[in-house]
Structure formats: C-alpha cells, structure tokens
mmCIF file of C-alpha atoms in Angstrom:
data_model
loop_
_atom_site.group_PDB
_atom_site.id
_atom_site.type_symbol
_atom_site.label_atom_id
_atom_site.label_comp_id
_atom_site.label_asym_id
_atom_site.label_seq_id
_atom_site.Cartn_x
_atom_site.Cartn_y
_atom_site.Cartn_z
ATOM 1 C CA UNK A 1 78.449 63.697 63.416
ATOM 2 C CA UNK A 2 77.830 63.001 59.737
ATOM 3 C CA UNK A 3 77.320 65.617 57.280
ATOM 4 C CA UNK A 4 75.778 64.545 53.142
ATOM 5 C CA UNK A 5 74.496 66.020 50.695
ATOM 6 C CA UNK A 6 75.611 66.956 47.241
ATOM 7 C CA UNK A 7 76.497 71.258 47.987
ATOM 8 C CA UNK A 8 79.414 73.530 47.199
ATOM 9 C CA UNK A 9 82.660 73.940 48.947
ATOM 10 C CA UNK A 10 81.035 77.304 50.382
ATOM 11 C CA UNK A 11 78.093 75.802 51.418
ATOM 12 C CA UNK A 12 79.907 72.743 52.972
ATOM 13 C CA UNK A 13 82.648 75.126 54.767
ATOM 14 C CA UNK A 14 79.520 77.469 56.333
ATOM 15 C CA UNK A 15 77.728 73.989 57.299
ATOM 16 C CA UNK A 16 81.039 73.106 59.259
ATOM 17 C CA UNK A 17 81.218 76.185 61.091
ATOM 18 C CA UNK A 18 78.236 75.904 62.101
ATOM 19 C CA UNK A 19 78.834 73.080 64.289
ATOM 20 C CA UNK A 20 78.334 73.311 68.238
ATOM 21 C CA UNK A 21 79.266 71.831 71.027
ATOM 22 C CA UNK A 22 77.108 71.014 74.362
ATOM 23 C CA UNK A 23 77.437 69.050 77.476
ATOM 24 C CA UNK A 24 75.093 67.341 78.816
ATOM 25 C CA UNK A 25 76.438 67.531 82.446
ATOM 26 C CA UNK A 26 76.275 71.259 82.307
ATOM 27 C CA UNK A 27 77.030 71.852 86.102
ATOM 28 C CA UNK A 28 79.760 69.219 86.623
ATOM 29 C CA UNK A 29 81.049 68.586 83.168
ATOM 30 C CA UNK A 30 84.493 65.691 83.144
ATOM 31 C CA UNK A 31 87.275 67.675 83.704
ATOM 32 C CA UNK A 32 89.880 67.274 80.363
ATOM 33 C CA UNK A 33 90.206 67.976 76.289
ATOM 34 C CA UNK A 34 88.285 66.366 73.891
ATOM 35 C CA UNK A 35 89.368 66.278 70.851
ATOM 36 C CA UNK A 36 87.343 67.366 67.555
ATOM 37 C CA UNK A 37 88.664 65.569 64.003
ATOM 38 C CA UNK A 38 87.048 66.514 60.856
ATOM 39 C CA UNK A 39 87.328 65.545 57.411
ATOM 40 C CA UNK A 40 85.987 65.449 54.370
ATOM 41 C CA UNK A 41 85.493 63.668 50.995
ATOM 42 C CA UNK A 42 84.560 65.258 47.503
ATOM 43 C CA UNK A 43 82.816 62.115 46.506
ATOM 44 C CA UNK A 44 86.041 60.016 45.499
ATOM 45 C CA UNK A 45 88.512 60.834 48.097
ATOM 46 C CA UNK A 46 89.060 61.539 51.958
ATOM 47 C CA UNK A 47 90.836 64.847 52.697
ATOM 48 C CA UNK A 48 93.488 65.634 55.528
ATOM 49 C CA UNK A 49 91.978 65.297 58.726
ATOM 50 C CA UNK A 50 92.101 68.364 61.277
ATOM 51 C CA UNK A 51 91.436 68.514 64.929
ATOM 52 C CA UNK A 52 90.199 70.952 67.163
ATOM 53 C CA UNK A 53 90.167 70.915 70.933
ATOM 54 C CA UNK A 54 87.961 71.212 73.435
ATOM 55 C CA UNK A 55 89.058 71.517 77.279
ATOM 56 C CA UNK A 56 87.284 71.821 80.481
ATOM 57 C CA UNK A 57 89.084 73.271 83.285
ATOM 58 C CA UNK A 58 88.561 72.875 86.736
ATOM 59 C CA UNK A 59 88.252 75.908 88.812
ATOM 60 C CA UNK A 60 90.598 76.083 91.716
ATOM 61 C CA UNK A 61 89.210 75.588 95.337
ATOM 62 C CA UNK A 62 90.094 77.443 98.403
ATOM 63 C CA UNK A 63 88.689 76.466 101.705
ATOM 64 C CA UNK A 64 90.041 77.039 105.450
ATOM 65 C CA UNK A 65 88.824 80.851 106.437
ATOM 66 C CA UNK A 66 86.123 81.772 108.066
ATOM 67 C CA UNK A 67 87.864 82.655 111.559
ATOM 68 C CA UNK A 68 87.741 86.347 113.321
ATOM 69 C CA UNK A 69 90.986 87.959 113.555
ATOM 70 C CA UNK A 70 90.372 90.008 116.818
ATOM 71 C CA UNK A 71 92.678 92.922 116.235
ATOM 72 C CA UNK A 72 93.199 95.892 118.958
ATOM 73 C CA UNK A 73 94.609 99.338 118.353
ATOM 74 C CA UNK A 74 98.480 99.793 118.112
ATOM 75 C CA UNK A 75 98.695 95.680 117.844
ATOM 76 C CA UNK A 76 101.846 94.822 115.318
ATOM 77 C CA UNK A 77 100.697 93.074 112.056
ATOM 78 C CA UNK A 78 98.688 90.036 112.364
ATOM 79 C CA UNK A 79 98.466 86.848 110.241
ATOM 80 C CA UNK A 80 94.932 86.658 109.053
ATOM 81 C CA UNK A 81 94.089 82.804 108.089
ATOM 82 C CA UNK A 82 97.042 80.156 108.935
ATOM 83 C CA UNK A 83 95.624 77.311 107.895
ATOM 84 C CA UNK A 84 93.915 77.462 104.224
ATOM 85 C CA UNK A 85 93.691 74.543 101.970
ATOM 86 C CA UNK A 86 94.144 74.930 98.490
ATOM 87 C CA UNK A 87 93.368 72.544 95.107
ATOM 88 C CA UNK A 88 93.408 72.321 91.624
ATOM 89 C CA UNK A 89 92.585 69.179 90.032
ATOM 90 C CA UNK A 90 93.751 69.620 86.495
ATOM 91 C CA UNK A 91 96.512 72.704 87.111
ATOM 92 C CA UNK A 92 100.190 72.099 89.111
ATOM 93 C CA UNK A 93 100.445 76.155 89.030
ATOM 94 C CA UNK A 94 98.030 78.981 90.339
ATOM 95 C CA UNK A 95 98.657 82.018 88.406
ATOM 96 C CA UNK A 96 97.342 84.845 90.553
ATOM 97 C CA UNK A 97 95.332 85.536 94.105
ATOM 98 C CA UNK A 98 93.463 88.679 95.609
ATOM 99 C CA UNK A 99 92.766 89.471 99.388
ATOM 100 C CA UNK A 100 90.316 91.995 99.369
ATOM 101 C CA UNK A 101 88.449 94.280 102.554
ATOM 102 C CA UNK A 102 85.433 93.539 100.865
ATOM 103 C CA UNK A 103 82.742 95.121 103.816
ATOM 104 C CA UNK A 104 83.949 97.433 106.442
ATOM 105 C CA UNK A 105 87.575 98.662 104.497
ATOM 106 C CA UNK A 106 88.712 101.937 105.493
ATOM 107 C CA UNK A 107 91.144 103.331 103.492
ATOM 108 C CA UNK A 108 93.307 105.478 105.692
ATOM 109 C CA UNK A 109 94.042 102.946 108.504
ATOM 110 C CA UNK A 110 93.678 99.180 107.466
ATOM 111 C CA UNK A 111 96.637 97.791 105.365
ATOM 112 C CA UNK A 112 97.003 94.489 103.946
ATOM 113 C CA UNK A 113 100.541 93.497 103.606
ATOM 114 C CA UNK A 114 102.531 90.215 101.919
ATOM 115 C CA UNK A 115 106.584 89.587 102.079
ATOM 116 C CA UNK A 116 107.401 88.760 98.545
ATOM 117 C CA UNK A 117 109.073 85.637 97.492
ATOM 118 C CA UNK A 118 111.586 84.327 94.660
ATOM 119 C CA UNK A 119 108.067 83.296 92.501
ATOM 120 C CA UNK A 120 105.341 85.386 94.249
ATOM 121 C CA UNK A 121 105.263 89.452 94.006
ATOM 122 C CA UNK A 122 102.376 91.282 96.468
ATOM 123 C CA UNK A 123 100.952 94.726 95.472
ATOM 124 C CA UNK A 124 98.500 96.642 98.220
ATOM 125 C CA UNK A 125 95.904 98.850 96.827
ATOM 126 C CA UNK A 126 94.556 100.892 99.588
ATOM 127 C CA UNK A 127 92.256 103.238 97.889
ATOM 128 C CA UNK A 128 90.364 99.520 96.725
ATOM 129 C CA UNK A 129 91.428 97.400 99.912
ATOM 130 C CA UNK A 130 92.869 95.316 97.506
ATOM 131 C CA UNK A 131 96.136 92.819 98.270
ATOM 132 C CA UNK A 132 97.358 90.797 94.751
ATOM 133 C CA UNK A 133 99.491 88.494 94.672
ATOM 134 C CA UNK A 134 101.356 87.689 91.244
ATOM 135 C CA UNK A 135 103.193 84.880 89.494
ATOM 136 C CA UNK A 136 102.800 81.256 88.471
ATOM 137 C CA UNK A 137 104.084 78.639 91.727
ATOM 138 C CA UNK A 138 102.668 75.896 92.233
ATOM 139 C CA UNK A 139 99.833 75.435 94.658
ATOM 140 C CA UNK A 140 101.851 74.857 98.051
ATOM 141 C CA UNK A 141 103.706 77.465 97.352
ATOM 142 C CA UNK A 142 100.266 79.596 96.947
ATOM 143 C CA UNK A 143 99.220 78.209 99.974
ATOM 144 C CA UNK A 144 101.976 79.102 102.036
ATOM 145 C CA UNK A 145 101.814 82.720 100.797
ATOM 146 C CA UNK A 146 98.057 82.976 101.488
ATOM 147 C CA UNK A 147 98.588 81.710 105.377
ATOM 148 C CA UNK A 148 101.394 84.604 105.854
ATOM 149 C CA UNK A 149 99.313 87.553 104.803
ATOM 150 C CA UNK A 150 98.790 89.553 107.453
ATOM 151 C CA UNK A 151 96.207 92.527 108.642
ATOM 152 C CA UNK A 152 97.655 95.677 110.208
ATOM 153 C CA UNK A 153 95.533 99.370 111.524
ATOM 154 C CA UNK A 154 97.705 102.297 111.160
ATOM 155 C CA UNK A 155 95.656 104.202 113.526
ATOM 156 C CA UNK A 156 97.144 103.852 116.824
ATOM 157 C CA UNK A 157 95.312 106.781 118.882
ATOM 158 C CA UNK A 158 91.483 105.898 117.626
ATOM 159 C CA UNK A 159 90.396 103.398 115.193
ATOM 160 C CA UNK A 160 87.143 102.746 113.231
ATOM 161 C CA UNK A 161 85.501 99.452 115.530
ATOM 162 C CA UNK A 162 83.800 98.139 112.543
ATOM 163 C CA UNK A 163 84.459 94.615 111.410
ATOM 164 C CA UNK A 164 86.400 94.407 108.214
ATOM 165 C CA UNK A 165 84.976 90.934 105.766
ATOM 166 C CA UNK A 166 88.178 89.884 104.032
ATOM 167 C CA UNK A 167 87.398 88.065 100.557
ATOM 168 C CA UNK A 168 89.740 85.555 99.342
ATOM 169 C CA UNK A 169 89.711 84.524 95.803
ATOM 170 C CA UNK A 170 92.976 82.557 93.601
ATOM 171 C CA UNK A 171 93.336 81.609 89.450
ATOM 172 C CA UNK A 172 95.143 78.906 87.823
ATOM 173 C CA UNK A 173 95.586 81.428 85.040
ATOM 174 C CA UNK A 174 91.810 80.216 83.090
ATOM 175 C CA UNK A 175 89.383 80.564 85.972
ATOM 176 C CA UNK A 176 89.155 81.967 89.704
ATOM 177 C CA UNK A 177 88.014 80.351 92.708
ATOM 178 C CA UNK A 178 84.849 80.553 94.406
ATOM 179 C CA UNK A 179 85.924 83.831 97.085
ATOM 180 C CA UNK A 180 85.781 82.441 100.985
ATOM 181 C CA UNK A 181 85.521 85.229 103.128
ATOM 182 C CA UNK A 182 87.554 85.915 107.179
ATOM 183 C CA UNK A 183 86.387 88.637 109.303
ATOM 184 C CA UNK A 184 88.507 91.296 111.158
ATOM 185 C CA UNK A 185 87.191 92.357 114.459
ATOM 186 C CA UNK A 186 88.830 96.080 115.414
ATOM 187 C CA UNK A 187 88.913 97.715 118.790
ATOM 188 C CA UNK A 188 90.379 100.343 120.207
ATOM 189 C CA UNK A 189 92.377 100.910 123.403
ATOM 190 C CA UNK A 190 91.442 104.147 125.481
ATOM 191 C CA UNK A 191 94.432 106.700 125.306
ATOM 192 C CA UNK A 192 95.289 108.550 128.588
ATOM 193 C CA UNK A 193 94.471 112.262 127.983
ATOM 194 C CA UNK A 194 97.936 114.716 128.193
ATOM 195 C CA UNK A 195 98.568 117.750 130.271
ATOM 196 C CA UNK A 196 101.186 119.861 129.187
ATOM 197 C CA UNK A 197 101.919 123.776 130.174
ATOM 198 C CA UNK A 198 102.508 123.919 133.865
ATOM 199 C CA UNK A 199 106.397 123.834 135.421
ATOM 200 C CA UNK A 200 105.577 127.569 136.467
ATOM 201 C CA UNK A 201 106.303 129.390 140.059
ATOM 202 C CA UNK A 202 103.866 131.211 141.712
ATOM 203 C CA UNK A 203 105.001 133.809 143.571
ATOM 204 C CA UNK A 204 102.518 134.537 146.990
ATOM 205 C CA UNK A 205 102.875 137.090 149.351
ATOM 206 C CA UNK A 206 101.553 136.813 152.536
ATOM 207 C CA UNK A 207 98.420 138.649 153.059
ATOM 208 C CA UNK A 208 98.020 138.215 148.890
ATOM 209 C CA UNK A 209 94.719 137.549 147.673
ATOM 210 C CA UNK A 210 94.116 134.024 146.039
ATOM 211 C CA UNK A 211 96.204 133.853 142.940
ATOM 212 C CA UNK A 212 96.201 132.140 139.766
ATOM 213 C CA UNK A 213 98.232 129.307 139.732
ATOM 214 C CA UNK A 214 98.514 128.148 135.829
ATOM 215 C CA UNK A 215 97.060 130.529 133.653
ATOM 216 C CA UNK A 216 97.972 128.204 130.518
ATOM 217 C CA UNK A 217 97.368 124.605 130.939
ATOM 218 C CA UNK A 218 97.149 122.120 128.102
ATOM 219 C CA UNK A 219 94.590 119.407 127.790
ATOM 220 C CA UNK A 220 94.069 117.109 124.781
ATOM 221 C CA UNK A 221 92.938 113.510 124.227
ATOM 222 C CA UNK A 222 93.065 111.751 120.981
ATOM 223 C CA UNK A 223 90.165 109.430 121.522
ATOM 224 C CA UNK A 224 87.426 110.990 123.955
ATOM 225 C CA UNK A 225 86.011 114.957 123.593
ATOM 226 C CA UNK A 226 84.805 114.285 127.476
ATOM 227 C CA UNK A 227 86.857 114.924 130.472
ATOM 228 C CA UNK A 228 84.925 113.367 133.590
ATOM 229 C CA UNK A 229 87.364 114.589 136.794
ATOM 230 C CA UNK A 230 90.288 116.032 137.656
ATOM 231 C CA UNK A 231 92.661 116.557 140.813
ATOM 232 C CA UNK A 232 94.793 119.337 141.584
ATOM 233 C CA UNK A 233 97.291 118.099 144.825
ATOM 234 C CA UNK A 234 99.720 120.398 146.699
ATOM 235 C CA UNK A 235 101.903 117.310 146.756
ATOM 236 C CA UNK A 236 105.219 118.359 148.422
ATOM 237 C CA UNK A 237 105.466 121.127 151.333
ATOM 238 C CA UNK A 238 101.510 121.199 152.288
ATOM 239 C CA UNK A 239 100.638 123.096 155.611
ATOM 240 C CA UNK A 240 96.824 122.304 155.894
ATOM 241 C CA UNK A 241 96.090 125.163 158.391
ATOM 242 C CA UNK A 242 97.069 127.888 156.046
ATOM 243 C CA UNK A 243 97.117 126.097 152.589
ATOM 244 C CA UNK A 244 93.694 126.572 150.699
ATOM 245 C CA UNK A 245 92.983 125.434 146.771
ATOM 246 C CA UNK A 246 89.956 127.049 145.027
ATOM 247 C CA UNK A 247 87.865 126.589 142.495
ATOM 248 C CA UNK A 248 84.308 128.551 141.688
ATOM 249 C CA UNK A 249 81.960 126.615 140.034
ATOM 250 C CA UNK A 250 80.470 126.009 136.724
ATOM 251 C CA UNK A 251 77.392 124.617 135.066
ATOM 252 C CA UNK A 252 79.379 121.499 134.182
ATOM 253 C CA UNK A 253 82.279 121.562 136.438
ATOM 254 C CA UNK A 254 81.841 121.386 140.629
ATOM 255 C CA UNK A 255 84.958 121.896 142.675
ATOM 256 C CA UNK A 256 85.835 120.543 146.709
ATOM 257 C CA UNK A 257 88.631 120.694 148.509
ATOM 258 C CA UNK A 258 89.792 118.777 151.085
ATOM 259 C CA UNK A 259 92.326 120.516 153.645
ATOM 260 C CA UNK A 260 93.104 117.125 155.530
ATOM 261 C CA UNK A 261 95.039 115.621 152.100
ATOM 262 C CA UNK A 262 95.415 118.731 150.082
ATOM 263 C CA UNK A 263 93.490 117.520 147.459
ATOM 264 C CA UNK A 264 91.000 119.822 145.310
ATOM 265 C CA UNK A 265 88.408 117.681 143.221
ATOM 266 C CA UNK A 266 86.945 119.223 140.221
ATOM 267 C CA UNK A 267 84.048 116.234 139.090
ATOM 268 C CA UNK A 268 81.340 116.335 136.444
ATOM 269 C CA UNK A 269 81.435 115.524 132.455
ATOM 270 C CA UNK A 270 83.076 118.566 130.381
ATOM 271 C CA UNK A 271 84.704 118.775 127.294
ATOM 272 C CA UNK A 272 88.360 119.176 127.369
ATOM 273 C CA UNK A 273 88.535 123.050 126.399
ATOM 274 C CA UNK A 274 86.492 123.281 129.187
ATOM 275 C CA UNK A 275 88.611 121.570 131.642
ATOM 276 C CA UNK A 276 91.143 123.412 130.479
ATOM 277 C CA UNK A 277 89.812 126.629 131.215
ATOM 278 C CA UNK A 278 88.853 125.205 134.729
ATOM 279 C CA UNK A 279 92.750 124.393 135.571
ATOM 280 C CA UNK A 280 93.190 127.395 134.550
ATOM 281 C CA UNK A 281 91.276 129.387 136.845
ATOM 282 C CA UNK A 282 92.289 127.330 139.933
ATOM 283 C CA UNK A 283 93.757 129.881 142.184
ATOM 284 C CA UNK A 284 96.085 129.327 145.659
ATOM 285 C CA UNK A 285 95.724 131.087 148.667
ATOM 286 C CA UNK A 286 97.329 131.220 152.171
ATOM 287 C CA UNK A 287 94.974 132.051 155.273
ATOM 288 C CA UNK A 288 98.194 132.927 157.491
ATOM 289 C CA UNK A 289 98.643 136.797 156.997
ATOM 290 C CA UNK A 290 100.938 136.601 160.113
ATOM 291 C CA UNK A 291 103.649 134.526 159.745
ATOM 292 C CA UNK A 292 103.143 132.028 156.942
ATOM 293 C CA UNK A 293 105.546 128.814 156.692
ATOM 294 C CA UNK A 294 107.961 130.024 153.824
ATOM 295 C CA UNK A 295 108.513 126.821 151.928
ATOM 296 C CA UNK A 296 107.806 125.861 148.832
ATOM 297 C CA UNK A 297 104.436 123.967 147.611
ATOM 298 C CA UNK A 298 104.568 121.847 144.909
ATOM 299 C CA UNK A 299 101.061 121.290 142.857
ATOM 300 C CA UNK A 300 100.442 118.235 140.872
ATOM 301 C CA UNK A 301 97.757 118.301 138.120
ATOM 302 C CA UNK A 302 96.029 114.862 137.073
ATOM 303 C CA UNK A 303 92.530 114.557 134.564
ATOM 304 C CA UNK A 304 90.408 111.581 133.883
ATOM 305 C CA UNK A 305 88.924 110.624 131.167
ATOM 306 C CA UNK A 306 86.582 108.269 132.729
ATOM 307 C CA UNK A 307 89.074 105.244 132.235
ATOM 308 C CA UNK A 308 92.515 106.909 132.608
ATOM 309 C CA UNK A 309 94.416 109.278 134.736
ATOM 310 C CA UNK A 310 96.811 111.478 132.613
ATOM 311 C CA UNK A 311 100.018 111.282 133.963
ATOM 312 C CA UNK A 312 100.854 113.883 136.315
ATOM 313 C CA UNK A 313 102.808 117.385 135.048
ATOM 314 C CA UNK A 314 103.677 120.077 138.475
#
C-alpha cells in the first residue's frame, strides 16, 4: 500500500493509523503472522523501517465425547470420556480447560473431581458445576488429564434421576475450543426401609386380654413415603391352637392372620407413620385360659416397601 501526497507530518502520521487490515478468507483465514513494514520518505530520503505483526491463531479442537455415562446411586467415582482427541495446529501448549454440568447440575450431590499433576492444577466449583483445570502442558498431557476426570453423586440414599449434559471446552492461552458436550445418566437404587424399637418382653398372663406387643416401633425409609405390606411372625416357640396375632383394621391398612404358619399380614399402600402406628397396635393373645404352654414366643417384624423387605428386628 502506497501512500503520496505533499501533507504534514501530522497529517501523514493520522493517515498511517488509519490503516486496516482485512482478510479475504474471513471464515478460514491461513493460520500464521504476517508481517506489516512501513516507511517513509520526506521527499529526499527513506526513513527507518518498522514492522508490525499480524497473527492468526488457530483455535484448539476437541473431539471424542458424546457417550452416556450411566451412573447409579452409591457407585464410586466414574471416568466420564476415556478416549478424547485433542489438536492445536499452531500451539505445542494448551493453557487452560473447563468441564462444566451445563443442563441437569445439581449442586448438592454431583461433583466433578480431577487428581492434580506436576503441570496441571483442578479446582471444582459446585455452586457453578464448574471443573478447571490450570497450567500450560502440552496437548497430550491435556489429553490425558481430560480422559481421567471423573463424575461422582454424593447422594447415596436418593438421587435426582435427571441426566446431567457435561460441556467440555480447552484454550491454548489466545482462544477456546468449540465446547463438545457427554451426558450423565443418574439412577437410583431402592433403599430397604429400617425398623428399629422392638427387643421388648411382653409379659401375658393366662386368661389376659390381647395385649400390646410394641407400643414404639420405628419405621423410616430414605427413598419411598409408601409402605405397601408388612409381616409380623411368631417365629420361635409358636403353639397354633392357642397363639392368636391381631390386628383391627384401617381405611388403608387390612390385617389376616394365618394360625397354620403364625404369620399376620398387614397389606395395602400407607405411608410409613402410618405403618408405624399399625405395628404398633398389633396386640398378642392366648385362647388357652386353662393351661397355656409356658414358653417363650419370639415375634419377628418385617415391612415392604414394594421392592424390599426391611431386615427383620424381634
């Protein structure tokens, strides 16, 4: 580019910065510097040439997710992507990367985690769902960290099941790479309701009227509100003629019992608190007001949740 005409030094110096640059291949410009040399001349002699520069850096590229991580609740940390490419075509180094629970992040269980190395540092953000890692190494060593990050759900009794989007993104230190994206699929595993509070004896006299056996049972389950059955088994010293289990029932909850195994039923979707009060009201009698067989009867209590039997407390 050629500038003449007889004008000032001011004129000439606002003229010069003036001067733009444009590419015609504005999409897919050559990667590299070109280099800018002015000068001038005062009408008798050239002046010192200066140079400016003018690079074009090529964006890093990541490719290689896509995949679904199927994670389940109380499963140990899980690598996310193991086999991501990464390039540069002008840049040895990457500078920086983020792994971020773009769609579906919830802050109080999922957990993004990185083992630092000698040249790369990891920070989680879980308020933002946000995993950085720091410090210039080259490329392979960028794409070896990237493969070992790893997806973990701190909520091991009952999970959110929505599917976290994971967003990958790395920069060579100028410019960041278009983000690729993996997907996390979360499910949970159905935890056994609990029965705590018996261990009790019930003292019966013969001729006694039906009696109470546990007046403060404990019921709980982490992951359902429902209770769908339970069974309440004189398991050890049963005499079927005299032994008799009773329950009256409810709106929700229907009692039978079965003098051949011992076995009284209570069936029918409640919430826990009311199972709980059922138990609780499930009385013992013995029909012998004779001579009834002295030894002792052990109960066993077991609920369902629909999928699980708690595990049995006596």
């Amino acid at each position: 580019l050629t500038l003449s005409g007889n004008a000032t030094k001011a004129q000439y110096e606002a003229a010069l910065e003036s001067i733009i640059y444009s590419n015609l291949a504005e999409s897919f410009p050559t990667v590299g510097t070109r280099t800018i040399t002015w000068s001038i001349n005062d009408g008798d002699t050239d002046g010192s040439a200066a140079t400016s520069f003018i690079r074009f850096n090529a964006s890093p590229t990541l490719t290689g997710a896509g995949g679904t991580l199927p994670f389940s609740e109380g499963d140990s940390a899980a690598v996310i992507e193991s086999a991501l490419s990464l390039s540069d075509d002008d840049d040895a180094n990457i500078a920086s990367a983020t792994i971020t629970i773009s769609s579906g992040h919830v802050s109080s269980e999922d957990v993004l985690a990185f083992t630092n190395t000698s040249e790369i540092t990891g920070s989680w953000d879980s308020s933002t769902g946000e995993l950085t890692l720091s410090g210039p190494a080259t490329k392979a060593q960028y794409e070896a960290a990237l493969e070992t990050v790893t997806y973990r759900n701190t909520n091991t009794d009952d999970p959110n099941n929505g599917t976290r989007t994971v967003s990958w993104v790395v920069n060579d230190g100028t410019a960041n790479s278009s983000a690729i994206t993996s997907t996390i699929s979360v499910s949970d595993v159905n935890d056994a309701p609990i029965l705590a509070g018996a261990g009790g004896t019930l003292s019966f006299t013969e001729g006694g009227g039906a009696a109470v056996i546990d007046s403060d049972v404990g019921l709980s389950d982490v992951d359902d509100t429902n209770i769908e059955s339970a069974t309440i088994t004189i398991s050890d010293g049963r005499v079927s003629s005299e032994d008799v289990l009773a329950f009256t029932n409810t709106s929700d909850i229907t009692g039978s019992w079965d003098s051949d195994s011992g076995v009284l039923t209570l069936s029918g979707s409640a919430t826990t608190a009311q199972y709980e009060a059922a138990l609780e009201s499930v009385t013992y009698q013995n029909t012998n007001t004779d001579d009834p067989n002295n030894g002792s009867r052990t109960v066993s209590w077991v609920v369902n949740d629909g999928t699980a039997n708690s595990s049995a407390i006596t």
